[in-house]
Tab-separated table of C-alpha atoms and ligand atoms in Angstrom:
chain	number	residue	atom	x	y	z
A	20	MET	CA	73.837	149.128	134.001
A	21	LEU	CA	76.007	146.408	135.166
A	22	ASN	CA	79.329	145.695	133.313
A	23	PRO	CA	79.048	142.707	131.216
A	24	LEU	CA	81.291	139.625	132.029
A	25	SER	CA	82.226	136.569	130.009
A	26	ILE	CA	83.295	133.475	131.750
A	27	TYR	CA	85.571	130.869	130.289
A	28	ILE	CA	85.771	127.289	131.981
A	29	HIS	CA	88.813	125.211	131.246
A	30	TYR	CA	88.319	121.320	131.397
A	31	PRO	CA	92.018	120.265	130.936
A	32	PHE	CA	91.540	116.517	130.013
A	33	CYS	CA	91.530	114.628	126.778
A	34	LYS	CA	91.340	111.025	125.828
A	35	SER	CA	94.525	111.233	123.878
A	36	LYS	CA	97.103	114.020	122.942
A	37	CYS	CA	96.855	115.102	119.213
A	38	PRO	CA	100.333	115.489	117.745
A	39	TYR	CA	99.708	119.297	116.650
A	40	CYS	CA	98.134	120.298	119.981
A	41	ASP	CA	99.857	123.006	122.248
A	42	PHE	CA	96.823	123.524	124.422
A	43	ASN	CA	96.755	122.891	128.028
A	44	SER	CA	95.466	119.252	127.666
A	45	HIS	CA	96.410	116.166	129.882
A	46	VAL	CA	95.495	112.534	129.592
A	47	ARG	CA	94.683	110.820	132.725
A	48	ASP	CA	93.404	107.310	133.720
A	49	SER	CA	90.798	108.732	135.857
A	50	VAL	CA	89.559	112.045	137.168
A	51	ASN	CA	87.737	112.576	140.484
A	52	HIS	CA	84.810	114.929	139.074
A	53	ASP	CA	83.457	115.610	142.538
A	54	ASP	CA	86.853	117.128	143.506
A	55	PHE	CA	86.849	119.305	140.358
A	56	LEU	CA	83.251	120.446	140.798
A	57	ARG	CA	84.257	121.629	144.383
A	58	ALA	CA	87.284	123.367	143.001
A	59	TYR	CA	85.484	125.108	140.000
A	60	GLU	CA	82.856	126.281	142.556
A	61	LYS	CA	85.414	127.482	145.033
A	62	GLU	CA	87.270	129.431	142.312
A	63	LEU	CA	84.026	131.046	141.062
A	64	GLU	CA	83.244	132.099	144.541
A	65	PHE	CA	86.699	133.484	145.090
A	66	PHE	CA	86.474	135.824	141.973
A	67	ALA	CA	82.995	136.742	142.614
A	68	LYS	CA	84.152	138.465	145.741
A	69	LYS	CA	86.852	140.271	143.760
A	70	ILE	CA	84.721	141.158	140.735
A	71	GLY	CA	81.550	142.307	142.270
A	72	LYS	CA	78.208	142.574	140.641
A	73	ARG	CA	78.315	141.769	136.877
A	74	LYS	CA	75.876	140.678	134.174
A	75	VAL	CA	77.268	137.473	132.584
A	76	ASN	CA	76.580	137.507	128.749
A	77	THR	CA	78.565	134.729	127.514
A	78	ILE	CA	79.988	131.324	129.076
A	79	PHE	CA	82.328	128.942	127.181
A	80	PHE	CA	83.463	125.624	128.120
A	81	GLY	CA	86.694	124.817	126.431
A	82	GLY	CA	89.640	122.410	126.929
A	83	GLY	CA	90.877	119.845	126.656
A	84	THR	CA	87.782	117.985	125.764
A	85	PRO	CA	84.834	119.535	127.838
A	86	SER	CA	82.415	117.136	126.233
A	87	LEU	CA	84.128	114.496	128.391
A	88	MET	CA	82.669	116.339	131.420
A	89	PRO	CA	79.912	114.382	133.273
A	90	ILE	CA	76.519	116.326	132.709
A	91	SER	CA	76.315	117.009	136.563
A	92	LEU	CA	79.758	118.864	136.433
A	93	VAL	CA	78.462	121.175	133.676
A	94	GLU	CA	75.204	121.681	135.308
A	95	GLY	CA	76.897	122.297	138.844
A	96	ILE	CA	79.181	124.972	137.217
A	97	LEU	CA	76.348	126.605	135.505
A	98	ARG	CA	74.183	126.632	138.668
A	99	LYS	CA	77.055	128.152	140.726
A	100	ILE	CA	77.520	131.015	138.061
A	101	SER	CA	73.978	131.916	138.181
A	102	ASN	CA	73.984	132.049	142.014
A	103	LEU	CA	76.903	134.304	142.039
A	104	TRP	CA	76.129	136.679	139.201
A	105	GLU	CA	73.017	137.655	137.055
A	106	VAL	CA	73.134	135.501	133.910
A	107	GLU	CA	71.463	137.455	130.924
A	108	LYS	CA	68.484	135.582	129.442
A	109	SER	CA	70.132	135.583	126.134
A	110	CYS	CA	73.627	134.410	127.384
A	111	GLU	CA	75.370	132.637	124.803
A	112	ILE	CA	76.784	129.298	126.536
A	113	SER	CA	79.084	127.326	124.369
A	114	LEU	CA	80.784	123.878	124.818
A	115	GLU	CA	83.439	122.228	122.790
A	116	ALA	CA	82.841	118.685	121.790
A	117	ASN	CA	84.660	115.888	120.036
A	118	PRO	CA	82.632	114.025	117.369
A	119	THR	CA	82.366	110.608	118.800
A	120	SER	CA	79.123	108.485	119.440
A	121	PHE	CA	79.907	108.631	123.243
A	122	GLU	CA	79.968	112.402	123.232
A	123	ALA	CA	76.998	112.635	120.860
A	124	GLU	CA	74.765	110.692	123.362
A	125	LYS	CA	75.114	113.690	125.809
A	126	PHE	CA	73.986	116.515	123.479
A	127	LYS	CA	70.398	116.317	124.536
A	128	ASP	CA	71.293	116.424	128.221
A	129	LEU	CA	73.820	119.251	127.644
A	130	LYS	CA	71.044	121.246	126.026
A	131	SER	CA	68.820	120.541	128.886
A	132	VAL	CA	71.243	121.894	131.388
A	133	GLY	CA	71.717	125.197	129.436
A	134	ILE	CA	74.351	124.599	126.590
A	135	ASN	CA	73.035	126.485	123.727
A	136	ARG	CA	75.918	126.555	121.343
A	137	LEU	CA	78.147	123.647	120.342
A	138	SER	CA	81.519	123.775	118.740
A	139	LEU	CA	82.594	120.473	117.110
A	140	GLY	CA	86.349	119.474	116.563
A	141	ILE	CA	85.903	117.741	113.369
A	142	GLN	CA	89.300	118.873	111.806
A	143	ALA	CA	88.821	116.747	108.706
A	144	LEU	CA	86.449	114.646	106.712
A	145	ASN	CA	88.629	111.833	105.496
A	146	ASP	CA	89.954	108.950	107.699
A	147	SER	CA	93.661	109.234	106.467
A	148	ASP	CA	93.950	112.925	107.414
A	149	LEU	CA	92.124	112.240	110.680
A	150	GLN	CA	94.613	109.658	111.449
A	151	PHE	CA	97.524	111.767	110.576
A	152	LEU	CA	96.100	114.377	112.893
A	153	GLY	CA	95.798	111.788	115.558
A	154	ARG	CA	92.261	112.256	116.068
A	155	GLU	CA	90.113	109.434	117.724
A	156	HIS	CA	87.165	109.638	115.406
A	157	SER	CA	86.509	108.556	111.984
A	158	ALA	CA	85.006	110.667	109.207
A	159	LYS	CA	81.671	108.522	109.246
A	160	GLU	CA	81.481	109.248	113.063
A	161	ALA	CA	82.309	113.017	112.443
A	162	ILE	CA	79.372	113.167	109.941
A	163	SER	CA	76.828	111.367	112.099
A	164	THR	CA	77.831	113.555	115.174
A	165	ILE	CA	77.259	116.764	112.845
A	166	GLU	CA	73.848	115.434	111.995
A	167	ILE	CA	72.997	114.587	115.475
A	168	ALA	CA	74.117	118.162	116.747
A	169	SER	CA	72.247	119.873	113.993
A	170	LYS	CA	68.981	118.350	115.089
A	171	ILE	CA	69.455	119.547	118.688
A	172	PHE	CA	71.272	122.766	118.410
A	173	ASP	CA	70.129	125.749	116.223
A	174	ASN	CA	73.778	127.230	116.808
A	175	PHE	CA	76.522	124.899	116.174
A	176	SER	CA	79.992	125.377	114.711
A	177	PHE	CA	82.642	123.099	113.736
A	178	ASP	CA	86.431	123.411	113.376
A	179	LEU	CA	88.494	122.198	110.267
A	180	ILE	CA	92.210	122.115	109.985
A	181	TYR	CA	93.563	122.677	106.243
A	182	ALA	CA	96.848	123.137	104.422
A	183	ARG	CA	97.706	119.588	105.493
A	184	PRO	CA	100.717	117.792	104.131
A	185	LYS	CA	99.963	116.518	100.654
A	186	GLN	CA	96.524	118.236	100.709
A	187	SER	CA	95.511	119.395	97.253
A	188	LEU	CA	93.489	122.659	96.616
A	189	GLU	CA	90.831	120.474	94.737
A	190	SER	CA	90.410	117.979	97.532
A	191	TRP	CA	90.093	121.035	100.101
A	192	LYS	CA	87.394	122.458	97.931
A	193	LYS	CA	85.424	119.404	97.891
A	194	GLU	CA	85.825	118.780	101.477
A	195	LEU	CA	84.896	122.321	102.608
A	196	GLU	CA	81.860	122.350	100.311
A	197	ARG	CA	80.934	119.066	101.722
A	198	ALA	CA	81.183	120.471	105.258
A	199	ILE	CA	79.220	123.630	104.432
A	200	ALA	CA	76.367	121.492	103.165
A	201	PHE	CA	75.732	120.091	106.602
A	202	GLY	CA	73.996	123.653	107.303
A	203	THR	CA	76.316	124.956	110.097
A	204	LYS	CA	76.023	128.764	110.569
A	205	HIS	CA	79.757	129.111	111.903
A	206	LEU	CA	83.010	127.683	110.809
A	207	SER	CA	86.530	127.956	112.433
A	208	LEU	CA	89.045	127.092	109.611
A	209	TYR	CA	92.569	127.002	110.653
A	210	GLN	CA	95.697	126.278	108.799
A	211	LEU	CA	97.754	123.483	110.204
A	212	THR	CA	100.822	125.117	112.048
A	213	ILE	CA	103.751	123.281	113.741
A	214	GLU	CA	103.992	124.553	117.238
A	215	LYS	CA	107.242	123.996	119.328
A	216	GLY	CA	106.939	121.265	121.899
A	217	THR	CA	104.403	119.192	119.978
A	218	LYS	CA	105.063	115.772	118.491
A	219	PHE	CA	104.538	117.393	115.060
A	220	TYR	CA	107.377	119.589	115.687
A	221	SER	CA	109.902	116.827	116.261
A	222	GLN	CA	108.479	114.688	113.364
A	223	PHE	CA	108.663	117.845	111.172
A	224	GLN	CA	112.219	118.442	112.308
A	225	ARG	CA	113.055	114.910	111.435
A	226	LYS	CA	111.622	115.547	107.884
A	227	GLU	CA	109.112	112.850	108.316
A	228	PHE	CA	106.506	114.959	106.518
A	229	GLU	CA	106.506	118.211	104.285
A	230	MET	CA	104.252	121.209	104.955
A	231	PRO	CA	102.759	123.228	102.044
A	232	THR	CA	104.971	126.225	100.965
A	233	GLU	CA	104.004	129.802	101.893
A	234	ASP	CA	102.663	130.449	98.445
A	235	LEU	CA	100.522	127.276	98.505
A	236	ALA	CA	99.307	128.107	102.051
A	237	ALA	CA	98.390	131.543	100.737
A	238	ASP	CA	96.321	129.895	97.972
A	239	PHE	CA	94.406	127.702	100.436
A	240	TYR	CA	93.552	130.718	102.555
A	241	ASP	CA	92.288	132.556	99.345
A	242	LEU	CA	90.255	129.509	98.270
A	243	THR	CA	88.745	129.050	101.597
A	244	ASN	CA	87.660	132.664	101.741
A	245	GLU	CA	86.287	132.411	98.240
A	246	ILE	CA	84.216	129.221	98.896
A	247	THR	CA	82.855	130.461	102.074
A	248	ALA	CA	81.822	133.772	100.729
A	249	LYS	CA	80.053	132.254	97.977
A	250	GLU	CA	78.201	130.327	100.451
A	251	GLY	CA	77.092	133.378	102.449
A	252	PHE	CA	79.577	133.183	105.126
A	253	GLU	CA	81.262	136.524	106.441
A	254	LEU	CA	85.164	136.240	107.452
A	255	TYR	CA	84.707	138.178	110.733
A	256	GLU	CA	88.071	137.147	112.033
A	257	ILE	CA	91.215	135.686	110.289
A	258	SER	CA	89.990	132.117	110.825
A	259	ASN	CA	86.280	132.458	111.857
A	260	TYR	CA	83.426	132.591	109.446
A	261	SER	CA	79.694	132.961	110.151
A	262	GLN	CA	76.212	133.590	108.796
A	263	LYS	CA	74.728	136.901	109.829
A	264	ASN	CA	74.148	137.008	113.750
A	265	PHE	CA	76.003	133.631	114.325
A	266	GLU	CA	79.517	135.003	115.234
A	267	CYS	CA	80.790	133.450	118.345
A	268	ARG	CA	79.847	136.250	120.796
A	269	HIS	CA	82.354	134.766	123.496
A	270	ASN	CA	85.200	135.020	121.112
A	271	LEU	CA	84.175	138.550	120.092
A	272	VAL	CA	84.717	139.571	123.659
A	273	TYR	CA	88.657	138.555	123.474
A	274	TRP	CA	89.000	140.487	120.263
A	275	GLN	CA	87.006	143.495	121.273
A	276	GLY	CA	88.732	143.954	124.742
A	277	GLY	CA	85.921	142.911	126.919
A	278	ASP	CA	86.319	141.541	130.364
A	279	TYR	CA	86.558	137.812	130.699
A	280	LEU	CA	87.171	135.514	133.671
A	281	GLY	CA	89.043	132.329	133.019
A	282	ILE	CA	88.304	129.428	135.635
A	283	GLY	CA	90.297	126.078	135.643
A	284	ALA	CA	93.730	124.751	135.139
A	285	GLY	CA	95.739	127.087	132.726
A	286	ALA	CA	92.896	129.402	132.078
A	287	HIS	CA	93.622	133.192	131.425
A	288	SER	CA	91.540	136.263	132.575
A	289	ARG	CA	91.695	139.880	131.557
A	290	MET	CA	89.465	142.193	133.387
A	291	TYR	CA	88.955	145.140	135.731
A	292	LEU	CA	88.689	143.830	139.398
A	293	GLN	CA	86.148	145.655	141.698
A	294	ASP	CA	87.213	149.334	142.403
A	295	GLU	CA	90.498	149.082	140.150
A	296	SER	CA	91.372	151.421	137.536
A	297	CYS	CA	94.061	149.221	136.012
A	298	ARG	CA	93.030	146.100	134.070
A	299	SER	CA	94.499	142.660	135.587
A	300	SER	CA	95.920	139.689	133.871
A	301	ILE	CA	95.645	136.409	135.674
A	302	ILE	CA	97.006	133.011	134.743
A	303	MET	CA	96.040	129.943	136.539
A	304	LEU	CA	98.307	126.935	137.312
A	305	SER	CA	98.391	124.712	134.257
A	306	GLU	CA	99.010	121.323	135.823
A	307	PRO	CA	95.386	120.003	136.937
A	308	ASN	CA	96.311	118.652	140.189
A	309	SER	CA	98.531	121.434	141.307
A	310	TRP	CA	95.693	123.756	140.228
A	311	LEU	CA	93.225	121.627	142.260
A	312	LYS	CA	95.451	121.692	145.504
A	313	LYS	CA	95.995	125.393	145.264
A	314	VAL	CA	92.268	126.036	144.943
A	315	GLU	CA	91.619	123.738	147.974
A	316	ASP	CA	94.067	125.529	150.090
A	317	PHE	CA	93.730	129.260	148.878
A	318	GLY	CA	90.348	129.524	146.977
A	319	ALA	CA	91.880	130.013	143.629
A	320	GLY	CA	94.624	128.368	141.520
A	321	ILE	CA	96.447	131.545	140.510
A	322	GLN	CA	99.977	131.191	139.059
A	323	LYS	CA	100.368	134.914	138.195
A	324	LEU	CA	98.180	137.983	138.873
A	325	GLU	CA	99.574	141.255	137.721
A	326	LYS	CA	98.283	144.637	136.696
A	327	ILE	CA	98.663	145.541	132.918
A	328	SER	CA	100.156	148.909	132.190
A	329	GLN	CA	98.238	151.189	129.944
A	330	GLU	CA	100.926	150.813	127.189
A	331	GLU	CA	100.641	147.019	127.415
A	332	LEU	CA	96.959	147.157	127.344
A	333	LEU	CA	96.810	149.307	124.294
A	334	GLU	CA	99.160	146.919	122.323
A	335	GLU	CA	96.975	143.966	123.472
A	336	LEU	CA	93.835	145.883	122.109
A	337	ILE	CA	95.467	146.544	118.634
A	338	LEU	CA	96.685	143.012	118.507
A	339	ALA	CA	93.333	141.414	119.095
A	340	GLY	CA	91.166	144.105	117.377
A	341	LEU	CA	92.994	144.120	113.995
A	342	ARG	CA	92.307	140.321	113.703
A	343	LEU	CA	88.745	141.289	113.284
A	344	SER	CA	87.435	142.140	109.678
A	345	GLU	CA	85.666	145.155	111.458
A	346	GLY	CA	89.003	146.246	112.828
A	347	ILE	CA	89.120	148.363	115.812
A	348	ASN	CA	87.246	151.627	116.572
A	349	ASN	CA	87.104	154.513	118.771
A	350	SER	CA	84.593	152.785	121.387
A	351	VAL	CA	87.414	150.451	122.443
A	352	PHE	CA	89.848	153.200	123.059
A	353	GLN	CA	87.214	155.389	124.674
A	354	ARG	CA	86.091	152.685	127.034
A	355	HIS	CA	89.629	151.868	128.301
A	356	PHE	CA	91.472	155.137	128.090
A	357	ASN	CA	88.864	157.800	127.318
A	358	LYS	CA	90.617	158.748	124.211
A	359	LYS	CA	90.101	158.663	120.423
A	360	ILE	CA	92.145	157.231	117.517
A	361	SER	CA	93.423	160.600	116.748
A	362	ASP	CA	94.574	161.060	120.267
A	363	ILE	CA	96.456	157.790	120.361
A	364	PHE	CA	98.398	157.586	117.016
A	365	ASP	CA	100.519	159.630	114.967
A	366	GLY	CA	98.133	160.447	112.054
A	367	SER	CA	100.776	160.928	109.504
A	368	LYS	CA	102.209	157.467	110.217
A	369	LEU	CA	98.781	155.918	109.850
A	370	GLN	CA	98.173	157.655	106.630
A	371	ASN	CA	101.314	156.345	105.182
A	372	LEU	CA	100.158	152.701	106.034
A	373	GLU	CA	96.903	153.490	104.303
A	374	LYS	CA	98.780	154.695	101.175
A	375	GLN	CA	100.686	151.388	100.976
A	376	GLY	CA	97.185	149.609	101.283
A	377	LEU	CA	97.988	148.034	104.610
A	378	ILE	CA	95.136	149.649	106.664
A	379	PHE	CA	91.800	151.174	105.848
A	380	LEU	CA	91.297	154.223	107.905
A	381	SER	CA	88.030	156.269	108.604
A	382	GLY	CA	87.565	158.783	111.364
A	383	ASP	CA	86.592	156.205	114.092
A	384	GLU	CA	88.089	153.005	112.824
A	385	ILE	CA	91.201	151.248	111.716
A	386	LYS	CA	90.911	147.827	109.767
A	387	ILE	CA	92.950	145.523	107.655
A	388	PRO	CA	91.666	145.388	104.075
A	389	ALA	CA	90.784	141.926	102.928
A	390	ASN	CA	93.617	141.510	100.253
A	391	SER	CA	96.155	142.391	103.044
A	392	ARG	CA	94.879	140.019	105.661
A	393	LEU	CA	97.748	137.329	105.177
A	394	LEU	CA	99.970	140.088	106.331
A	395	THR	CA	98.146	140.605	109.561
A	396	ASN	CA	101.008	140.152	111.951
A	397	ALA	CA	103.360	142.353	110.117
A	398	ILE	CA	100.667	145.048	109.791
A	399	ILE	CA	99.937	144.800	113.516
A	400	SER	CA	103.575	145.705	114.205
A	401	LYS	CA	103.502	148.620	111.936
A	402	VAL	CA	100.353	150.007	113.546
A	403	CYS	CA	102.083	149.635	117.029
A	404	GLU	CA	105.049	151.562	115.573
A	405	ALA	CA	102.522	154.428	114.773
A	406	LEU	CA	101.608	154.898	118.458
A	407	ALA	CA	102.069	158.433	119.527
A	408	VAL	CA	100.285	158.492	123.002
A	409	LYS	CA	102.096	159.005	126.263
A	410	PHE	CA	100.472	157.816	129.551
A	411	ASN	CA	101.432	159.448	132.956
B	10	SF4	S1	91.391	116.974	121.515
B	10	SF4	FE1	91.799	119.249	121.319
B	10	SF4	S2	92.784	119.806	123.277
B	10	SF4	FE2	92.640	117.513	123.129
B	10	SF4	S3	94.720	117.114	122.439
B	10	SF4	FE3	93.392	117.027	120.604
B	10	SF4	S4	93.599	119.138	119.865
B	10	SF4	FE4	94.363	119.167	121.960
């Protein structure tokens, strides 16, 4: 059986920069999409030679704002992928879209070239918060885009940001219930965070707005989990909720330690290259024109390619796996190291964490109980302290 591969395509452009955003997104007056198509194709060809035969089972167009891509660019990339690898019939092919009428007009065409899952960056359902978040769309436009998407795609998701300044629990409850009523099967619900280097970071430093206290933020999270559970959504990752069988399969690959290839400016990859026993980490140049030039000259816009040590890989797998409600299980350790949980951890240290209610242990899995989820980062550090395995 061929090893599965997931492919992430990064489109690094947006119409404007949102004040909270620390993604690799750039605003440009014009973009030469013919040059970009050639570069994406060339980089895919470069990695096809390094990766060898694989079965592609998820593809994800992220950004930036990939719904700004011309249909011919999306189509060209998908055609190139299917020329280079076998693409599974049931391959999940997602694209992130902003909810404007300009983008909604493209949904049918996106579906016709192969996109079968749409992820809408709604963020809020009221105009004043959308304005605060620097979004270009209005609540009315967001709602009409959700309605259009729901008629075209069986599988669509949207993102909302909560725990915003001055937001009350009551108003969030109403907003979330209203959002769920649109019939989506998947929701990504993120608490607003202030990241260094963003416009919000300097505004927050200048005390131009206040963020909810930690206690209030925890109440927001509990309320979010309560409402989504009541509506039949399962919290399958810290910020991701889905109806049964509508989890984002592409993102699960990141969290379950699968192989993924990232193409485009600033994209990251984690995978075993052909005939190699160590996993590689690859990071592309983030500035779009520098990436483009390097692809033209060398076939790939690589900024850094390094082998990941077994110790680093183990920590990465724990960090990603414990974000999932199902936790991390023996199959992940078996696949990468041919070892079981009992070979990897100091059993008494893990039991101690279980006694404190921080983890749940069974013979073949470790997970974080629902009532300790807010402590995920601290628990991950403690689980890493319980590592006992030595690699040669
Ligand atoms: S649309 Fe998304 S990627 Fe673009 S600036 Fe806003 S948050 Fe960042």
